[in-house]
mmCIF file of C-alpha atoms and ligand atoms in Angstrom:
data_model
loop_
_atom_site.group_PDB
_atom_site.id
_atom_site.type_symbol
_atom_site.label_atom_id
_atom_site.label_comp_id
_atom_site.label_asym_id
_atom_site.label_seq_id
_atom_site.Cartn_x
_atom_site.Cartn_y
_atom_site.Cartn_z
ATOM 1 C CA MET A 1 108.789 171.661 65.242
ATOM 2 C CA THR A 2 110.741 175.202 66.722
ATOM 3 C CA LYS A 3 112.964 177.694 65.412
ATOM 4 C CA LEU A 4 115.846 176.708 68.186
ATOM 5 C CA ILE A 5 115.552 172.773 66.110
ATOM 6 C CA PRO A 6 116.502 172.995 62.434
ATOM 7 C CA ASP A 7 113.902 170.781 60.773
ATOM 8 C CA ALA A 8 117.751 169.085 59.000
ATOM 9 C CA GLU A 9 118.232 167.492 62.608
ATOM 10 C CA HIS A 10 115.249 165.624 63.835
ATOM 11 C CA ASP A 11 112.803 163.726 63.024
ATOM 12 C CA ASP A 12 108.809 163.934 62.937
ATOM 13 C CA LEU A 13 107.882 164.743 66.136
ATOM 14 C CA HIS A 14 104.337 164.648 67.478
ATOM 15 C CA LEU A 15 103.701 164.260 71.145
ATOM 16 C CA GLY A 16 101.225 163.214 72.573
ATOM 17 C CA ASP A 17 98.945 164.476 75.717
ATOM 18 C CA ARG A 18 101.063 162.330 78.117
ATOM 19 C CA PRO A 19 104.772 162.488 79.832
ATOM 20 C CA LEU A 20 107.364 163.180 77.408
ATOM 21 C CA ILE A 21 111.313 160.766 77.685
ATOM 22 C CA VAL A 22 114.113 163.132 76.501
ATOM 23 C CA CYS A 23 116.724 160.388 76.274
ATOM 24 C CA ASP A 24 120.473 160.562 75.502
ATOM 25 C CA VAL A 25 121.661 158.511 72.832
ATOM 26 C CA ASP A 26 125.730 157.780 73.515
ATOM 27 C CA GLU A 27 126.579 155.656 76.340
ATOM 28 C CA VAL A 28 122.920 155.619 77.458
ATOM 29 C CA VAL A 29 121.015 153.555 74.600
ATOM 30 C CA LEU A 30 124.067 152.730 72.556
ATOM 31 C CA GLU A 31 127.590 151.647 74.158
ATOM 32 C CA PHE A 32 129.928 154.312 73.084
ATOM 33 C CA VAL A 33 133.045 153.760 74.917
ATOM 34 C CA THR A 34 133.380 150.335 74.235
ATOM 35 C CA PRO A 35 133.076 149.968 70.902
ATOM 36 C CA PHE A 36 135.086 153.332 71.006
ATOM 37 C CA GLU A 37 138.235 151.194 72.395
ATOM 38 C CA ALA A 38 137.518 148.358 69.816
ATOM 39 C CA PHE A 39 137.770 150.880 66.938
ATOM 40 C CA LEU A 40 140.664 152.203 68.477
ATOM 41 C CA THR A 41 142.443 148.732 69.016
ATOM 42 C CA GLU A 42 141.952 148.164 65.218
ATOM 43 C CA ASN A 43 143.394 151.482 64.782
ATOM 44 C CA GLY A 44 147.139 150.861 66.345
ATOM 45 C CA HIS A 45 146.063 153.090 69.743
ATOM 46 C CA GLU A 46 144.842 152.346 73.334
ATOM 47 C CA LEU A 47 142.682 153.689 75.910
ATOM 48 C CA ARG A 48 144.245 153.682 78.971
ATOM 49 C CA PRO A 49 141.621 155.815 81.045
ATOM 50 C CA THR A 50 142.694 157.521 83.596
ATOM 51 C CA SER A 51 140.542 160.399 84.261
ATOM 52 C CA PHE A 52 136.713 161.401 83.151
ATOM 53 C CA ARG A 53 137.902 161.918 79.137
ATOM 54 C CA LEU A 54 139.068 160.334 76.021
ATOM 55 C CA HIS A 55 141.528 162.944 74.597
ATOM 56 C CA GLY A 56 144.779 162.451 76.735
ATOM 57 C CA ASN A 57 143.549 158.522 77.816
ATOM 58 C CA VAL A 58 144.464 157.456 73.997
ATOM 59 C CA PHE A 59 148.099 156.092 73.584
ATOM 60 C CA ASN A 60 149.883 154.486 70.317
ATOM 61 C CA ARG A 61 150.598 150.398 70.858
ATOM 62 C CA ALA A 62 153.375 150.322 68.999
ATOM 63 C CA ASP A 63 155.283 153.050 70.446
ATOM 64 C CA GLY A 64 153.244 153.760 73.735
ATOM 65 C CA SER A 65 153.306 157.198 73.171
ATOM 66 C CA GLU A 66 149.929 159.759 73.778
ATOM 67 C CA THR A 67 148.158 160.206 70.798
ATOM 68 C CA PRO A 68 147.820 163.467 70.000
ATOM 69 C CA GLY A 69 144.357 165.134 70.366
ATOM 70 C CA GLU A 70 143.963 166.120 66.906
ATOM 71 C CA ASP A 71 144.139 162.724 65.538
ATOM 72 C CA VAL A 72 141.919 161.261 68.675
ATOM 73 C CA SER A 73 139.389 163.798 67.308
ATOM 74 C CA ARG A 74 140.247 162.483 63.912
ATOM 75 C CA MET A 75 139.364 158.819 64.940
ATOM 76 C CA LEU A 76 136.600 159.806 66.457
ATOM 77 C CA GLU A 77 135.134 161.265 63.054
ATOM 78 C CA ALA A 78 136.239 158.074 61.099
ATOM 79 C CA PHE A 79 134.598 155.999 64.082
ATOM 80 C CA PHE A 80 130.959 158.188 63.506
ATOM 81 C CA GLU A 81 130.914 157.489 60.296
ATOM 82 C CA SER A 82 131.063 154.123 60.344
ATOM 83 C CA HIS A 83 129.654 154.198 63.759
ATOM 84 C CA ASP A 84 126.362 151.086 62.899
ATOM 85 C CA GLU A 85 129.079 148.972 62.288
ATOM 86 C CA TRP A 86 130.436 149.182 66.075
ATOM 87 C CA GLN A 87 127.848 150.623 68.360
ATOM 88 C CA THR A 88 125.631 148.362 70.117
ATOM 89 C CA PRO A 89 122.358 148.823 72.481
ATOM 90 C CA VAL A 90 122.964 149.210 76.257
ATOM 91 C CA VAL A 91 121.659 146.065 78.019
ATOM 92 C CA GLU A 92 118.117 146.218 78.791
ATOM 93 C CA ALA A 93 117.538 149.398 77.493
ATOM 94 C CA ALA A 94 115.053 148.602 74.313
ATOM 95 C CA ASP A 95 112.963 146.793 77.014
ATOM 96 C CA SER A 96 112.580 149.255 79.718
ATOM 97 C CA LEU A 97 111.860 152.391 76.648
ATOM 98 C CA ALA A 98 109.522 149.973 75.512
ATOM 99 C CA ARG A 99 107.944 149.502 78.705
ATOM 100 C CA LEU A 100 107.515 153.527 79.476
ATOM 101 C CA SER A 101 106.766 154.222 76.023
ATOM 102 C CA GLU A 102 103.588 152.511 77.132
ATOM 103 C CA GLN A 103 102.381 155.343 79.451
ATOM 104 C CA ALA A 104 105.101 158.148 77.916
ATOM 105 C CA ASP A 105 106.466 159.625 74.187
ATOM 106 C CA VAL A 106 110.685 158.767 74.226
ATOM 107 C CA VAL A 107 112.346 161.386 72.210
ATOM 108 C CA PHE A 108 116.184 160.553 71.850
ATOM 109 C CA LEU A 109 118.363 164.323 71.868
ATOM 110 C CA THR A 110 121.630 162.889 70.786
ATOM 111 C CA ALA A 111 124.712 165.068 70.549
ATOM 112 C CA MET A 112 126.111 164.632 67.168
ATOM 113 C CA PRO A 113 126.841 166.286 63.982
ATOM 114 C CA PRO A 114 123.500 166.633 61.854
ATOM 115 C CA ARG A 115 125.413 164.378 59.429
ATOM 116 C CA HIS A 116 126.002 161.411 60.574
ATOM 117 C CA ARG A 117 121.889 161.465 61.659
ATOM 118 C CA GLU A 118 120.942 158.788 59.088
ATOM 119 C CA VAL A 119 123.283 156.332 60.066
ATOM 120 C CA ARG A 120 121.807 156.312 63.683
ATOM 121 C CA ARG A 121 118.684 156.476 62.865
ATOM 122 C CA ARG A 122 119.067 153.193 61.076
ATOM 123 C CA LEU A 123 120.951 151.925 63.746
ATOM 124 C CA LEU A 124 118.213 152.494 66.204
ATOM 125 C CA SER A 125 115.573 151.201 64.392
ATOM 126 C CA ARG A 126 117.445 147.895 63.618
ATOM 127 C CA HIS A 127 117.698 147.364 67.115
ATOM 128 C CA GLY A 128 113.677 147.840 68.005
ATOM 129 C CA LEU A 129 114.682 151.761 69.158
ATOM 130 C CA ASP A 130 111.585 152.975 67.013
ATOM 131 C CA TYR A 131 111.112 156.868 68.527
ATOM 132 C CA PRO A 132 111.837 159.325 67.226
ATOM 133 C CA MET A 133 115.378 161.094 67.106
ATOM 134 C CA ILE A 134 117.155 165.000 67.458
ATOM 135 C CA ALA A 135 120.690 164.806 66.389
ATOM 136 C CA THR A 136 122.068 168.320 67.452
ATOM 137 C CA GLU A 137 125.023 169.758 68.628
ATOM 138 C CA ALA A 138 123.111 172.644 70.306
ATOM 139 C CA PRO A 139 122.552 172.745 73.847
ATOM 140 C CA LYS A 140 120.209 170.253 75.501
ATOM 141 C CA GLY A 141 118.431 172.415 77.974
ATOM 142 C CA PRO A 142 117.294 174.589 75.094
ATOM 143 C CA ALA A 143 116.417 171.514 72.869
ATOM 144 C CA VAL A 144 114.129 170.379 75.871
ATOM 145 C CA LEU A 145 112.700 173.505 76.078
ATOM 146 C CA ALA A 146 111.402 173.769 72.574
ATOM 147 C CA LEU A 147 110.020 170.153 72.916
ATOM 148 C CA HIS A 148 108.152 170.694 76.175
ATOM 149 C CA GLY A 149 107.436 173.962 76.321
ATOM 150 C CA GLU A 150 104.686 174.628 78.833
ATOM 151 C CA ARG A 151 102.533 171.248 78.887
ATOM 152 C CA PRO A 152 101.767 170.448 82.184
ATOM 153 C CA HIS A 153 102.845 166.856 81.912
ATOM 154 C CA PRO A 154 105.947 164.994 83.531
ATOM 155 C CA VAL A 155 108.777 164.795 81.823
ATOM 156 C CA ALA A 156 112.227 163.048 82.355
ATOM 157 C CA PHE A 157 115.635 163.417 81.068
ATOM 158 C CA ILE A 158 118.130 161.043 80.641
ATOM 159 C CA ASP A 159 122.237 161.471 79.493
ATOM 160 C CA ASP A 160 125.478 160.434 80.885
ATOM 161 C CA ILE A 161 127.080 163.806 80.876
ATOM 162 C CA PHE A 162 126.743 166.837 84.151
ATOM 163 C CA VAL A 163 126.515 169.634 81.237
ATOM 164 C CA ASN A 164 123.755 168.212 79.280
ATOM 165 C CA LEU A 165 121.636 167.332 82.787
ATOM 166 C CA GLN A 166 122.488 170.502 84.284
ATOM 167 C CA SER A 167 121.532 172.772 80.769
ATOM 168 C CA VAL A 168 118.278 171.058 80.965
ATOM 169 C CA ARG A 169 117.893 171.200 84.753
ATOM 170 C CA SER A 170 118.132 175.245 84.233
ATOM 171 C CA HIS A 171 115.556 175.232 81.519
ATOM 172 C CA VAL A 172 113.185 173.158 82.595
ATOM 173 C CA PRO A 173 113.783 172.761 86.555
ATOM 174 C CA GLN A 174 110.390 170.425 86.371
ATOM 175 C CA SER A 175 112.404 167.556 84.824
ATOM 176 C CA LEU A 176 113.042 164.430 86.247
ATOM 177 C CA LEU A 177 117.414 164.020 85.680
ATOM 178 C CA ILE A 178 118.813 160.619 85.858
ATOM 179 C CA ASN A 179 122.565 159.760 85.268
ATOM 180 C CA LEU A 180 123.396 156.656 83.498
ATOM 181 C CA MET A 181 126.343 155.722 81.732
ATOM 182 C CA ALA A 182 127.011 151.869 80.586
ATOM 183 C CA ASN A 183 130.668 152.324 80.621
ATOM 184 C CA ALA A 184 131.748 150.743 84.309
ATOM 185 C CA THR A 185 135.495 152.207 84.083
ATOM 186 C CA PHE A 186 133.935 155.918 83.337
ATOM 187 C CA ARG A 187 130.891 155.535 85.208
ATOM 188 C CA ALA A 188 133.736 154.663 88.460
ATOM 189 C CA MET A 189 135.609 157.802 87.246
ATOM 190 C CA ALA A 190 132.839 160.553 86.553
ATOM 191 C CA PRO A 191 131.790 163.818 88.252
ATOM 192 C CA HIS A 192 129.307 163.936 90.577
ATOM 193 C CA PRO A 193 126.448 164.997 88.565
ATOM 194 C CA GLY A 194 125.536 168.163 90.641
ATOM 195 C CA ASP A 195 122.044 168.890 92.351
ATOM 196 C CA GLY A 196 119.134 167.651 91.774
ATOM 197 C CA VAL A 197 120.294 164.399 89.800
ATOM 198 C CA ASP A 198 119.337 161.273 90.076
ATOM 199 C CA ILE A 199 122.196 158.487 89.444
ATOM 200 C CA ALA A 200 121.172 155.095 87.994
ATOM 201 C CA THR A 201 122.463 152.460 88.076
ATOM 202 C CA ASP A 202 121.365 150.452 85.579
ATOM 203 C CA TRP A 203 118.539 150.444 83.205
ATOM 204 C CA ALA A 204 116.152 148.561 85.633
ATOM 205 C CA HIS A 205 116.730 151.293 87.895
ATOM 206 C CA ALA A 206 116.113 154.302 85.622
ATOM 207 C CA GLU A 207 113.111 152.611 84.949
ATOM 208 C CA ALA A 208 111.878 152.150 88.223
ATOM 209 C CA LEU A 209 112.710 156.174 88.662
ATOM 210 C CA ILE A 210 111.004 157.431 85.462
ATOM 211 C CA LYS A 211 107.876 155.233 86.713
ATOM 212 C CA ALA A 212 107.876 156.875 90.168
ATOM 213 C CA HIS A 213 107.937 159.798 88.919
ATOM 214 C CA ILE A 214 105.205 159.307 86.224
ATOM 215 C CA ASP A 215 103.044 157.540 88.516
ATOM 216 C CA ALA A 216 103.128 160.546 91.331
ATOM 217 C CA SER A 217 102.510 162.979 88.953
HETATM 218 MG MG1 LIG B 301 126.053 160.258 76.358
#
């Protein structure tokens, strides 16, 4: 597809002559915080979020002490190694994307080490989320630019993270930018996603925003 994204990081990508929807995975189409909480509990820890982050908000269930950051990182890695046993689809994501895919190409852009790509690919497909996926730790703005280039069609980008939305905003400024986060606790603590970003309360809302954007183009 592009020099920016190595072949090892993406499925076959053949965009049609029509709009493009680039969609994050964790907290957008797959639950992440909720199953990671369950994973922590099974491993003797718990998430007690008082801020919009994991590190610093995980505690040892046995003695109540804060779990060191390196242990949180280690458990995150272990979680991703077996994430297909934990993560489930976000409500309405598959149905909304199925309807939108009648009008637009859908591509998943997930920020994860490419070594977890195969597990995630199978998990998404198992739930009917059978759209091509890019798994990369590179910034998302250049990735969307590499995908969409100078095509004249509408483009929408959906993500839960401020930095990713603003990265796409700076590289593909014509994008419709939608902030969507499945977990209600973290959504309530999330920083504002920044100028030019629409905040969707759920998939029905996101779908309506995208459809209106496409229809207005
Ligand atoms: Mg995400």
